[in-house]
Tab-separated table of N, CA, C and O in Angstrom:
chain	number	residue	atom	x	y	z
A	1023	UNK	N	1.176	10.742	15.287
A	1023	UNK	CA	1.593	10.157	14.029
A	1023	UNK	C	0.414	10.193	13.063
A	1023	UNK	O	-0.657	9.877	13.582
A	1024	UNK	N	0.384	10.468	11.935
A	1024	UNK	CA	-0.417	10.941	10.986
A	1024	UNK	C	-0.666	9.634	10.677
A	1024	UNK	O	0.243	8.839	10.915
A	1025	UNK	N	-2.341	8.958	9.896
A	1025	UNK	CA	-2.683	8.365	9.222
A	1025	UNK	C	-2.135	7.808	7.349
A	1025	UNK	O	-2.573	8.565	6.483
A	1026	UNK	N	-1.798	7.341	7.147
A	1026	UNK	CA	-1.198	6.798	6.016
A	1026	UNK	C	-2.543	7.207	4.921
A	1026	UNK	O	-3.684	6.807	5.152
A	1027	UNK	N	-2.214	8.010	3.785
A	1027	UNK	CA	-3.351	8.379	2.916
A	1027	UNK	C	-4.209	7.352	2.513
A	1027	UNK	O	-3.702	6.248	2.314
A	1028	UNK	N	-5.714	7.538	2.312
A	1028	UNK	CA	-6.760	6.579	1.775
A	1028	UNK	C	-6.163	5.663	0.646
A	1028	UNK	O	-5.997	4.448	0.541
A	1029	UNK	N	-5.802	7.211	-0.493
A	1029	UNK	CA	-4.973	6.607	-1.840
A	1029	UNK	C	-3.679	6.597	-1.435
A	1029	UNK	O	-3.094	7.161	-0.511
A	1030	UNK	N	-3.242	5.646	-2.534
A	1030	UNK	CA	-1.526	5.206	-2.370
A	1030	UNK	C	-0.686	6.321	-2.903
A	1030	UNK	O	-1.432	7.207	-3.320
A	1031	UNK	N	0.795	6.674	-3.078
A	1031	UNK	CA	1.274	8.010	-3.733
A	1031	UNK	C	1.605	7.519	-5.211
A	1031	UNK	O	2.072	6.406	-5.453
A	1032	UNK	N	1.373	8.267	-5.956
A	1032	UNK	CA	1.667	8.085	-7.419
A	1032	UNK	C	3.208	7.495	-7.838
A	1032	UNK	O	4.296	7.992	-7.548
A	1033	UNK	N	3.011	6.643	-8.380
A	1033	UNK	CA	4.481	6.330	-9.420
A	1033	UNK	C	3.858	6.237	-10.693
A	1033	UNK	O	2.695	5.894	-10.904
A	1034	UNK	N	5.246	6.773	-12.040
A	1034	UNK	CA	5.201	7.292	-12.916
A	1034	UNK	C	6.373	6.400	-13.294
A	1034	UNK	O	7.431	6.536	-12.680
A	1035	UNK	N	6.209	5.117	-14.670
A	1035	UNK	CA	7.458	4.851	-15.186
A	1035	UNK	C	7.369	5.041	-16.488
A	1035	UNK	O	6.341	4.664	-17.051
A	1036	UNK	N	8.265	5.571	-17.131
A	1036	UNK	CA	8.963	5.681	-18.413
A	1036	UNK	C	9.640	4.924	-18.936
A	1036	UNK	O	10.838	5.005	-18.661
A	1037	UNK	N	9.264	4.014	-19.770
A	1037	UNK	CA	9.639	3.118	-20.319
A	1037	UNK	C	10.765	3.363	-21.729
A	1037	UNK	O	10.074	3.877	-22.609
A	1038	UNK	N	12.116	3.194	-22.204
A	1038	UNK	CA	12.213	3.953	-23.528
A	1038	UNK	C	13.087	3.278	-23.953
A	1038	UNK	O	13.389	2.334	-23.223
A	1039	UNK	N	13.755	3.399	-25.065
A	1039	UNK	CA	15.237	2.364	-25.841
A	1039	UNK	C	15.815	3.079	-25.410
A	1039	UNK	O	15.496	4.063	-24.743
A	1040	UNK	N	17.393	2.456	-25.923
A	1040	UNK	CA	18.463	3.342	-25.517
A	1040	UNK	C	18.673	4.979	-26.518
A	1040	UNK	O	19.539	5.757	-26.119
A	1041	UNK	N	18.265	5.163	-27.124
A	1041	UNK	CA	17.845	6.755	-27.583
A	1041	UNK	C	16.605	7.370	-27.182
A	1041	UNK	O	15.927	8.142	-27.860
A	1042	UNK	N	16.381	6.968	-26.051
A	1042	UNK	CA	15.426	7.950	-25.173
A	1042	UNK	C	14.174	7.792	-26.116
A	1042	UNK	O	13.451	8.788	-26.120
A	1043	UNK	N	13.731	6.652	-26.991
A	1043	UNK	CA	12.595	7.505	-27.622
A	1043	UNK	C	11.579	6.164	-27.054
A	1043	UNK	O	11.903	4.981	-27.155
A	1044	UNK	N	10.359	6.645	-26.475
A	1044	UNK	CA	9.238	5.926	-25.748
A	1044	UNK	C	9.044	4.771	-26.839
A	1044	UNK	O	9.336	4.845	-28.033
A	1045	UNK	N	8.442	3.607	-26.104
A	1045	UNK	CA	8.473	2.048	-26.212
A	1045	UNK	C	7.066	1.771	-26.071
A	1045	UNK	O	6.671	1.358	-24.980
A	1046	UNK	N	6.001	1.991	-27.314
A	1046	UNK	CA	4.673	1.869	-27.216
A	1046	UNK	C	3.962	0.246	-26.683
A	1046	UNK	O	2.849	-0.097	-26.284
A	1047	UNK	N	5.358	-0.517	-26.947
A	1047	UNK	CA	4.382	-2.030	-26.850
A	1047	UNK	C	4.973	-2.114	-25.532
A	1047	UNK	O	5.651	-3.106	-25.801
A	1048	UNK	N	5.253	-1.886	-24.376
A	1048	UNK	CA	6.203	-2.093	-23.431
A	1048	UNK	C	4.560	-2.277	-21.856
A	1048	UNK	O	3.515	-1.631	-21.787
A	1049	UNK	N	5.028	-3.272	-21.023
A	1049	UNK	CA	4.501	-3.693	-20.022
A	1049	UNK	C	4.796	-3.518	-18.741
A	1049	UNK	O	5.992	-3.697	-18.509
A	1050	UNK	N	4.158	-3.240	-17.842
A	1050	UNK	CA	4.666	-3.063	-15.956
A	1050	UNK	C	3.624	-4.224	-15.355
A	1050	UNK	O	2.452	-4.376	-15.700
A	1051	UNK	N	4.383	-5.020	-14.341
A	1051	UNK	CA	3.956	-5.352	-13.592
A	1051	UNK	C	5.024	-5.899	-12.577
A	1051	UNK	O	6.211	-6.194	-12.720
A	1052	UNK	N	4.170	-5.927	-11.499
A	1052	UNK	CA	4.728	-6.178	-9.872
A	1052	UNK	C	4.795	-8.178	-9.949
A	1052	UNK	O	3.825	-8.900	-10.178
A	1053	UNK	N	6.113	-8.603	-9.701
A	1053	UNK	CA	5.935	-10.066	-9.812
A	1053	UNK	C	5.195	-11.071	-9.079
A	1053	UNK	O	5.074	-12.263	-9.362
A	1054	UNK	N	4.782	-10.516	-8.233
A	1054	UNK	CA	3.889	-11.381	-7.628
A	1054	UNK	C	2.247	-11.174	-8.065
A	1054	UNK	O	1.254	-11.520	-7.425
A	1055	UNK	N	2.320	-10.502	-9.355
A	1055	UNK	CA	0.290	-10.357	-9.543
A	1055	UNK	C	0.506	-10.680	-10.999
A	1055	UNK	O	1.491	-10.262	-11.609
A	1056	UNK	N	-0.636	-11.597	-11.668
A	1056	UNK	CA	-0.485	-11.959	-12.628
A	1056	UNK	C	-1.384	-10.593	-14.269
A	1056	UNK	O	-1.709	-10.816	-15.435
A	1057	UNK	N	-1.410	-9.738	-13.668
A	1057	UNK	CA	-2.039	-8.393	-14.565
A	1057	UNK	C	-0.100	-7.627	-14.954
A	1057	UNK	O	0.974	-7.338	-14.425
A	1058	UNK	N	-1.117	-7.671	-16.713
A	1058	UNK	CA	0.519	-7.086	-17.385
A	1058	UNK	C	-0.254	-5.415	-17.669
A	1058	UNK	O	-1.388	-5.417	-18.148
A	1059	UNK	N	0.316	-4.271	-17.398
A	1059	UNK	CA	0.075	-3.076	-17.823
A	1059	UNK	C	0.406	-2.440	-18.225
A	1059	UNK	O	1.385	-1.871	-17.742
A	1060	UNK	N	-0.189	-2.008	-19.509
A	1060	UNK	CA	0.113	-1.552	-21.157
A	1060	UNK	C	1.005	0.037	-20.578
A	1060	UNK	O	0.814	0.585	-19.492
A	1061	UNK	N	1.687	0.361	-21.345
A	1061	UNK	CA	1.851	1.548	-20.872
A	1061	UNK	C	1.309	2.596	-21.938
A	1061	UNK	O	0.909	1.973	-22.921
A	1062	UNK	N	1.179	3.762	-22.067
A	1062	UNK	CA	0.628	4.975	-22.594
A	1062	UNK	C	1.533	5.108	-24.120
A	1062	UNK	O	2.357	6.020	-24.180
A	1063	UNK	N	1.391	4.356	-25.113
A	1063	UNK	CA	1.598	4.506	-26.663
A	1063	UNK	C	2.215	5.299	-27.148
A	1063	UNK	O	3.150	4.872	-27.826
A	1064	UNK	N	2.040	6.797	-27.069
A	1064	UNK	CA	2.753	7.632	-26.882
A	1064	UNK	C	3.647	8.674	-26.564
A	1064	UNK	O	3.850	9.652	-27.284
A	1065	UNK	N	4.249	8.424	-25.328
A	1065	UNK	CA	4.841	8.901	-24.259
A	1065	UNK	C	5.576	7.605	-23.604
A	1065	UNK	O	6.600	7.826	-22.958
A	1066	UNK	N	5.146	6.361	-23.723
A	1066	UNK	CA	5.796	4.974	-22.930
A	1066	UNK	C	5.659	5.395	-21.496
A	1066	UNK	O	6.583	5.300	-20.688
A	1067	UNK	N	4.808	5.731	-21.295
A	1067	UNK	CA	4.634	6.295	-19.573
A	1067	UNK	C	3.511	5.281	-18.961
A	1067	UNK	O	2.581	4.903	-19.674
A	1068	UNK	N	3.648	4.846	-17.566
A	1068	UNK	CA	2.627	3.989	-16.743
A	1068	UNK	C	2.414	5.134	-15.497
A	1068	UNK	O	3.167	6.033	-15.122
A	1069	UNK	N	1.468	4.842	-15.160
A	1069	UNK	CA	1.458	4.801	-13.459
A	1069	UNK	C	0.424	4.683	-13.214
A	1069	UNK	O	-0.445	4.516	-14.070
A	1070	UNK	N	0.127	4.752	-11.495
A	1070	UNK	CA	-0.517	3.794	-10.565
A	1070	UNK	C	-0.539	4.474	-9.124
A	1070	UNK	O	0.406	5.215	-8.856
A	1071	UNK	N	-1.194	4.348	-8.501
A	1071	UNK	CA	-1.151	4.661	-7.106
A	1071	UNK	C	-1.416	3.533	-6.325
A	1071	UNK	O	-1.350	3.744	-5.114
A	1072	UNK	N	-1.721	2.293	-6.702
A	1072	UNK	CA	-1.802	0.868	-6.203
A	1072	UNK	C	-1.773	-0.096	-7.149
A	1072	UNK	O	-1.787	0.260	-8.328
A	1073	UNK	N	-1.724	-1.631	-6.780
A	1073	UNK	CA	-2.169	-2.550	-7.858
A	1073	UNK	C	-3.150	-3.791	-6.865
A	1073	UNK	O	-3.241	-3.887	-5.641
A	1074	UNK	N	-3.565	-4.336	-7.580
A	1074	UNK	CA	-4.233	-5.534	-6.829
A	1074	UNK	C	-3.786	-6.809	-6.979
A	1074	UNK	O	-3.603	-7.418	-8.033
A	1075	UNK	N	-3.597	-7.231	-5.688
A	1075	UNK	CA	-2.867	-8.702	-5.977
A	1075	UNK	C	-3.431	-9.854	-6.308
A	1075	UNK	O	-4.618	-9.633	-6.070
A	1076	UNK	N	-3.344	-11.048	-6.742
A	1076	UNK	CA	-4.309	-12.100	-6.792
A	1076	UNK	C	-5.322	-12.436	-5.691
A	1076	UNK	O	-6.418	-12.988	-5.789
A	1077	UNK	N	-4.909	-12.131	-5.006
A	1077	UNK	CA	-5.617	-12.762	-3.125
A	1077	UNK	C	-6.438	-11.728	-3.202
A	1077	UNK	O	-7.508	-12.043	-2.681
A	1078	UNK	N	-6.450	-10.481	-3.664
A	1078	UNK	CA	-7.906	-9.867	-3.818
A	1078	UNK	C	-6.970	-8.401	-2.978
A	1078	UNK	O	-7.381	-7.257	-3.172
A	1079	UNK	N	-5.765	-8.655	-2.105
A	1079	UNK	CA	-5.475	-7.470	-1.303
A	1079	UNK	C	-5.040	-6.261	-2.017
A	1079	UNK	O	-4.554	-6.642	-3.082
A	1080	UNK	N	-4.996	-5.188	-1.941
A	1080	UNK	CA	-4.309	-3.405	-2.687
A	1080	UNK	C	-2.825	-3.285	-1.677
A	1080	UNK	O	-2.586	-3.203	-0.472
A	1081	UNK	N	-2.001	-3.333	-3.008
A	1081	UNK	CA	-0.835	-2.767	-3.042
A	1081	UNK	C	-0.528	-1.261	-2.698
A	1081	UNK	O	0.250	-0.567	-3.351
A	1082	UNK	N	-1.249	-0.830	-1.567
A	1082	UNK	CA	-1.102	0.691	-2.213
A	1082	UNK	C	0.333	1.276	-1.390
A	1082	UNK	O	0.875	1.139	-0.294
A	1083	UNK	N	0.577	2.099	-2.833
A	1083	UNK	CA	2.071	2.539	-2.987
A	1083	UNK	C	2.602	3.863	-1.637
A	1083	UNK	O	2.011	4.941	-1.693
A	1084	UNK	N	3.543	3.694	-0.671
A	1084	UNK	CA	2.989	4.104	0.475
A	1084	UNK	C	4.861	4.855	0.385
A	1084	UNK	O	5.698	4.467	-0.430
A	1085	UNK	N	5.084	5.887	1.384
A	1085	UNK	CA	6.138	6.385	1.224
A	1085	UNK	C	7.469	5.523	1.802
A	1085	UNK	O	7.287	5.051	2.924
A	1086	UNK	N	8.288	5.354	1.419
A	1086	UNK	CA	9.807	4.453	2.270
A	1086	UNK	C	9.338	2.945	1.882
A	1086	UNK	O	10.098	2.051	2.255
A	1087	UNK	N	7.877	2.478	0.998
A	1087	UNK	CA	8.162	0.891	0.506
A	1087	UNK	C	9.233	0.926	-0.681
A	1087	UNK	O	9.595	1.833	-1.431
A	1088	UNK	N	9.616	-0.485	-0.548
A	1088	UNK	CA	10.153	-0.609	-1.640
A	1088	UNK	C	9.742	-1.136	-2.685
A	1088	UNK	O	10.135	-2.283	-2.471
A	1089	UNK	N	9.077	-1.193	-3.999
A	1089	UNK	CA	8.485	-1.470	-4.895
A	1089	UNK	C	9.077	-2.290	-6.210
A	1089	UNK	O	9.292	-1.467	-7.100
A	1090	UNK	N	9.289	-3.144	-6.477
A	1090	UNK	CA	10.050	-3.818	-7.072
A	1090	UNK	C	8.460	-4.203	-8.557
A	1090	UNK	O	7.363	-4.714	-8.327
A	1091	UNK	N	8.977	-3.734	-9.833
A	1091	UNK	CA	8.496	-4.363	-10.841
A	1091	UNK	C	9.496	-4.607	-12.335
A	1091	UNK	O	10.452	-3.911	-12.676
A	1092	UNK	N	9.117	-5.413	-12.820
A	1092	UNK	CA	9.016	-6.416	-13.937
A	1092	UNK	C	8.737	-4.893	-15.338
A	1092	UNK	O	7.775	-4.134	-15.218
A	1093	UNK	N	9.695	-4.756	-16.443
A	1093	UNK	CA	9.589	-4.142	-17.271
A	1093	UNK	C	9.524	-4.332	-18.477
A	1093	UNK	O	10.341	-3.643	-19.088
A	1094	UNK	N	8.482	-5.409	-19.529
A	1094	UNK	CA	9.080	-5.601	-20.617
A	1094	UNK	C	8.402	-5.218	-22.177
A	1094	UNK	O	7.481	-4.410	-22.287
A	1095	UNK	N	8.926	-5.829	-23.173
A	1095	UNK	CA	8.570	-5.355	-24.394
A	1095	UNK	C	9.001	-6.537	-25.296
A	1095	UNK	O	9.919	-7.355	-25.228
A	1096	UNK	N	7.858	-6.287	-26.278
A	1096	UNK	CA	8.627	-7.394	-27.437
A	1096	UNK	C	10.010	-6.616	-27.945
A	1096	UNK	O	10.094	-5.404	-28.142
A	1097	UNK	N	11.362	-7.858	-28.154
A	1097	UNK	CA	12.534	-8.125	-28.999
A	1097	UNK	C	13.564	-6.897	-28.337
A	1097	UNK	O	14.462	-6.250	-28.877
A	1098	UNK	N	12.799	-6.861	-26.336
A	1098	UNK	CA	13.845	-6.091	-25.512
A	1098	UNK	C	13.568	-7.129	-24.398
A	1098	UNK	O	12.608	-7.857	-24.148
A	1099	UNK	N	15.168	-6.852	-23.640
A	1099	UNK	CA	15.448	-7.680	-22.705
A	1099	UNK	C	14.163	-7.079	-21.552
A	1099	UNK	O	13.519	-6.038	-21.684
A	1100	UNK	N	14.057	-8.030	-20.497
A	1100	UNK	CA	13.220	-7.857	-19.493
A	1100	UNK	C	14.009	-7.241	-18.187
A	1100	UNK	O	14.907	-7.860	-17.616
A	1101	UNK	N	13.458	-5.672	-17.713
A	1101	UNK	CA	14.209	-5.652	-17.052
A	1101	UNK	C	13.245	-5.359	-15.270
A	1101	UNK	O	12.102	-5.005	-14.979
A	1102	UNK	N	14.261	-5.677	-14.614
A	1102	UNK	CA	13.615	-5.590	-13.132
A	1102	UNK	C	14.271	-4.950	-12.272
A	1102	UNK	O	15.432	-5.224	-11.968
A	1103	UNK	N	13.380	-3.724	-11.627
A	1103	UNK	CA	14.077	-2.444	-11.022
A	1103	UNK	C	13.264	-2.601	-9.195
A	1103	UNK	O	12.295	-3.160	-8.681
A	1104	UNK	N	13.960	-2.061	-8.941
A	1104	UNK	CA	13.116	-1.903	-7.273
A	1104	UNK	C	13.391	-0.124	-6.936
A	1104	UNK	O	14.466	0.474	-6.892
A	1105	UNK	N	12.231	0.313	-6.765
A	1105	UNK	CA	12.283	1.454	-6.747
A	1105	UNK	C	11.757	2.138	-5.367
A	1105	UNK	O	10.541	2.034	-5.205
A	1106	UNK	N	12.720	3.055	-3.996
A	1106	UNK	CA	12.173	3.338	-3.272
A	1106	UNK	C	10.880	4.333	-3.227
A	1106	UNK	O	11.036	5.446	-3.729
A	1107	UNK	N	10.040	4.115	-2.849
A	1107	UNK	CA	9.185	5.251	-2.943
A	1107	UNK	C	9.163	6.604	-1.999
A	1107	UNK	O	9.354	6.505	-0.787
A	1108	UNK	N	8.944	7.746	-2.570
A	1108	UNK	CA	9.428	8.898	-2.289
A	1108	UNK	C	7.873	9.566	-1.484
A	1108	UNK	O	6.962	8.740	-1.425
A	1109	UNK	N	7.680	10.458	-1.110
A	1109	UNK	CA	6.717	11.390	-0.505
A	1109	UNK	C	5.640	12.064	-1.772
A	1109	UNK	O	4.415	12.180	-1.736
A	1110	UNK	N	6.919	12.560	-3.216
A	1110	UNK	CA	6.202	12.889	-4.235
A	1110	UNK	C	7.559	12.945	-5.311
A	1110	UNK	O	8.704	12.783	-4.890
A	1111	UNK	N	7.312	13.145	-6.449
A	1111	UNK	CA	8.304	13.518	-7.574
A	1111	UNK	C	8.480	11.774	-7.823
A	1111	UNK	O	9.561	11.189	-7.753
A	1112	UNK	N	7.172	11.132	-8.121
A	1112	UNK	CA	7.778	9.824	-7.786
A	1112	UNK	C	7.855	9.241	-9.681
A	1112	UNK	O	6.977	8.535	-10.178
A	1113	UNK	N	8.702	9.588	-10.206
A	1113	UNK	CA	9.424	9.604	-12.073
A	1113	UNK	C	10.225	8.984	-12.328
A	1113	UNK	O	11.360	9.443	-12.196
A	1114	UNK	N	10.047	7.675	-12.803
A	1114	UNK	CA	11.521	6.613	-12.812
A	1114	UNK	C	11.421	6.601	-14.546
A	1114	UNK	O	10.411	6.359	-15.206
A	1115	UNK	N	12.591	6.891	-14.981
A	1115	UNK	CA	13.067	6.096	-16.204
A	1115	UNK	C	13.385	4.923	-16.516
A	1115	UNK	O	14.332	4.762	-15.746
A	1116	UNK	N	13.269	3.718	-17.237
A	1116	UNK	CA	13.548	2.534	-17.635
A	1116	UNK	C	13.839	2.287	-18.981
A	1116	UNK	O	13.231	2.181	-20.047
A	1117	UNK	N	15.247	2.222	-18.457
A	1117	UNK	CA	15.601	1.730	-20.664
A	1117	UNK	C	15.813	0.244	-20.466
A	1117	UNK	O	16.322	-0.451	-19.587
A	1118	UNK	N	15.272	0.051	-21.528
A	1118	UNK	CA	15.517	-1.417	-21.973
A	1118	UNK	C	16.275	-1.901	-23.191
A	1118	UNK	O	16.088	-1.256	-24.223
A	1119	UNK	N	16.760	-2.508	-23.219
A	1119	UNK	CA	17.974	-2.948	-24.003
A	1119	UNK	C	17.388	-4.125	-25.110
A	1119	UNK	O	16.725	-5.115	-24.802
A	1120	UNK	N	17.761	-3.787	-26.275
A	1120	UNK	CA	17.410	-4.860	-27.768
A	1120	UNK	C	17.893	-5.985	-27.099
A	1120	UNK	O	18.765	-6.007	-26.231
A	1121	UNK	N	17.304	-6.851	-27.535
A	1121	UNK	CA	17.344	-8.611	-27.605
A	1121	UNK	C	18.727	-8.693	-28.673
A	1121	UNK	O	18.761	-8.058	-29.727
A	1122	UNK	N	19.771	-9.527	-28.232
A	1122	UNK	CA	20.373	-10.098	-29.748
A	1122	UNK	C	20.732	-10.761	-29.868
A	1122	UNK	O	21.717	-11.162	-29.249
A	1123	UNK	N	19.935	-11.529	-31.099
A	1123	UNK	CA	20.545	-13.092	-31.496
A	1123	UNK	C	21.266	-12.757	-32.292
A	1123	UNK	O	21.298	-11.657	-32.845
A	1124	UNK	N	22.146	-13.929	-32.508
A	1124	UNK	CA	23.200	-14.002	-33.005
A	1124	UNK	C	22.145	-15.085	-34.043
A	1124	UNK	O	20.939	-15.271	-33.879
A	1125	UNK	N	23.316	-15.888	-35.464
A	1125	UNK	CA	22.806	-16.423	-36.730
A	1125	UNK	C	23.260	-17.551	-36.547
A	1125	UNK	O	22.777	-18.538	-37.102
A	1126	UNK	N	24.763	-17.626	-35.336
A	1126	UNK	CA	25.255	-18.811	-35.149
A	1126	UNK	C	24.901	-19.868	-34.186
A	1126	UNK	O	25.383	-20.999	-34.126
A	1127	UNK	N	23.727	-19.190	-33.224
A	1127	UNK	CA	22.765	-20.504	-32.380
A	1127	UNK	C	21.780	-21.329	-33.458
A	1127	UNK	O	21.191	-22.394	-33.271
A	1128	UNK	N	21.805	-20.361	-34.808
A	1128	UNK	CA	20.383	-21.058	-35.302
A	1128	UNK	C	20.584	-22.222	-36.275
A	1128	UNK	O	21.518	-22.201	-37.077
A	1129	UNK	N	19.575	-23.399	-36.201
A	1129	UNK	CA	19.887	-24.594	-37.203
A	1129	UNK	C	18.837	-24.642	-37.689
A	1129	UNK	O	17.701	-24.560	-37.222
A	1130	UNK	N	19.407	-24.846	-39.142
A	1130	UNK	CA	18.495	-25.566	-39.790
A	1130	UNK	C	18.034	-26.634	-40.033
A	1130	UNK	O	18.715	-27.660	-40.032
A	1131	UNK	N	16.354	-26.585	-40.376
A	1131	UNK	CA	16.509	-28.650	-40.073
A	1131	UNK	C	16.794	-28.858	-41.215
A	1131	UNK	O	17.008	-30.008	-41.599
C-alpha cells in the first residue's frame, strides 16, 4: 500500500453569480477553522492543497475525504458544499445566489 503524498491534492473553487461571471469579493473556508480566504479577483478562483486548523493540525486534502466548506460574499446568500475529493481534476464550481430583501420587512422609526 503506497504512502499518502507529503502534499495534500489540489482543490480549485470557482466562485461566480448566476451568469457565470467570477465574484471578486467572495470567501472559502472549512467550518471548523476560523481563517476566511479571499479568492483570486479576477477569475473568483481559490485553491489549496491543505488548510490549518486552530489546534495548530494540517488539513491536508487527501483522495476519497470528504471536504465540506463555507462559500460566501457580500449581498449573496452563504452557501455550503461538501465536496468528494478526487485523485486529480479536482474543479468545483459554486454559484451563489443574490440576497433579497424585500421593502416590506423594513420600518421606519
Amino acid at each position: 500500500m503506497a504512502a499518502p503524498p507529503a502534499a495534500g491534492v489540489e482543490v480549485k473553487i470557482y466562485v461566480v453569480d448566476q451568469d457565470s461571471k467570477p465574484i471578486p469579493t467572495a470567501v472559502v473556508r472549512e467550518p471548523s477553522e476560523q481563517d476566511r480566504h479571499r479568492v483570486n479577483a479576477e477569475d473568483g478562483s481559490w485553491k489549496a492543497t491543505s488548510l490549518y486548523m486552530p489546534d495548530g493540525s494540517e488539513l491536508r486534502f487527501t483522495p476519497g475525504m470528504d471536504l465540506q466548506l463555507e462559500v460566501s460574499a457580500p449581498n449573496y446568500e452563504t452557501a455550503v458544499i461538501v465536496y468528494q475529493v478526487r485523485k486529480r481534476r479536482n474543479e468545483v464550481q459554486v454559484t451563489l445566489l443574490p440576497i433579497e430583501i424585500s421593502d416590506e420587512n423594513i420600518e421606519e422609526p
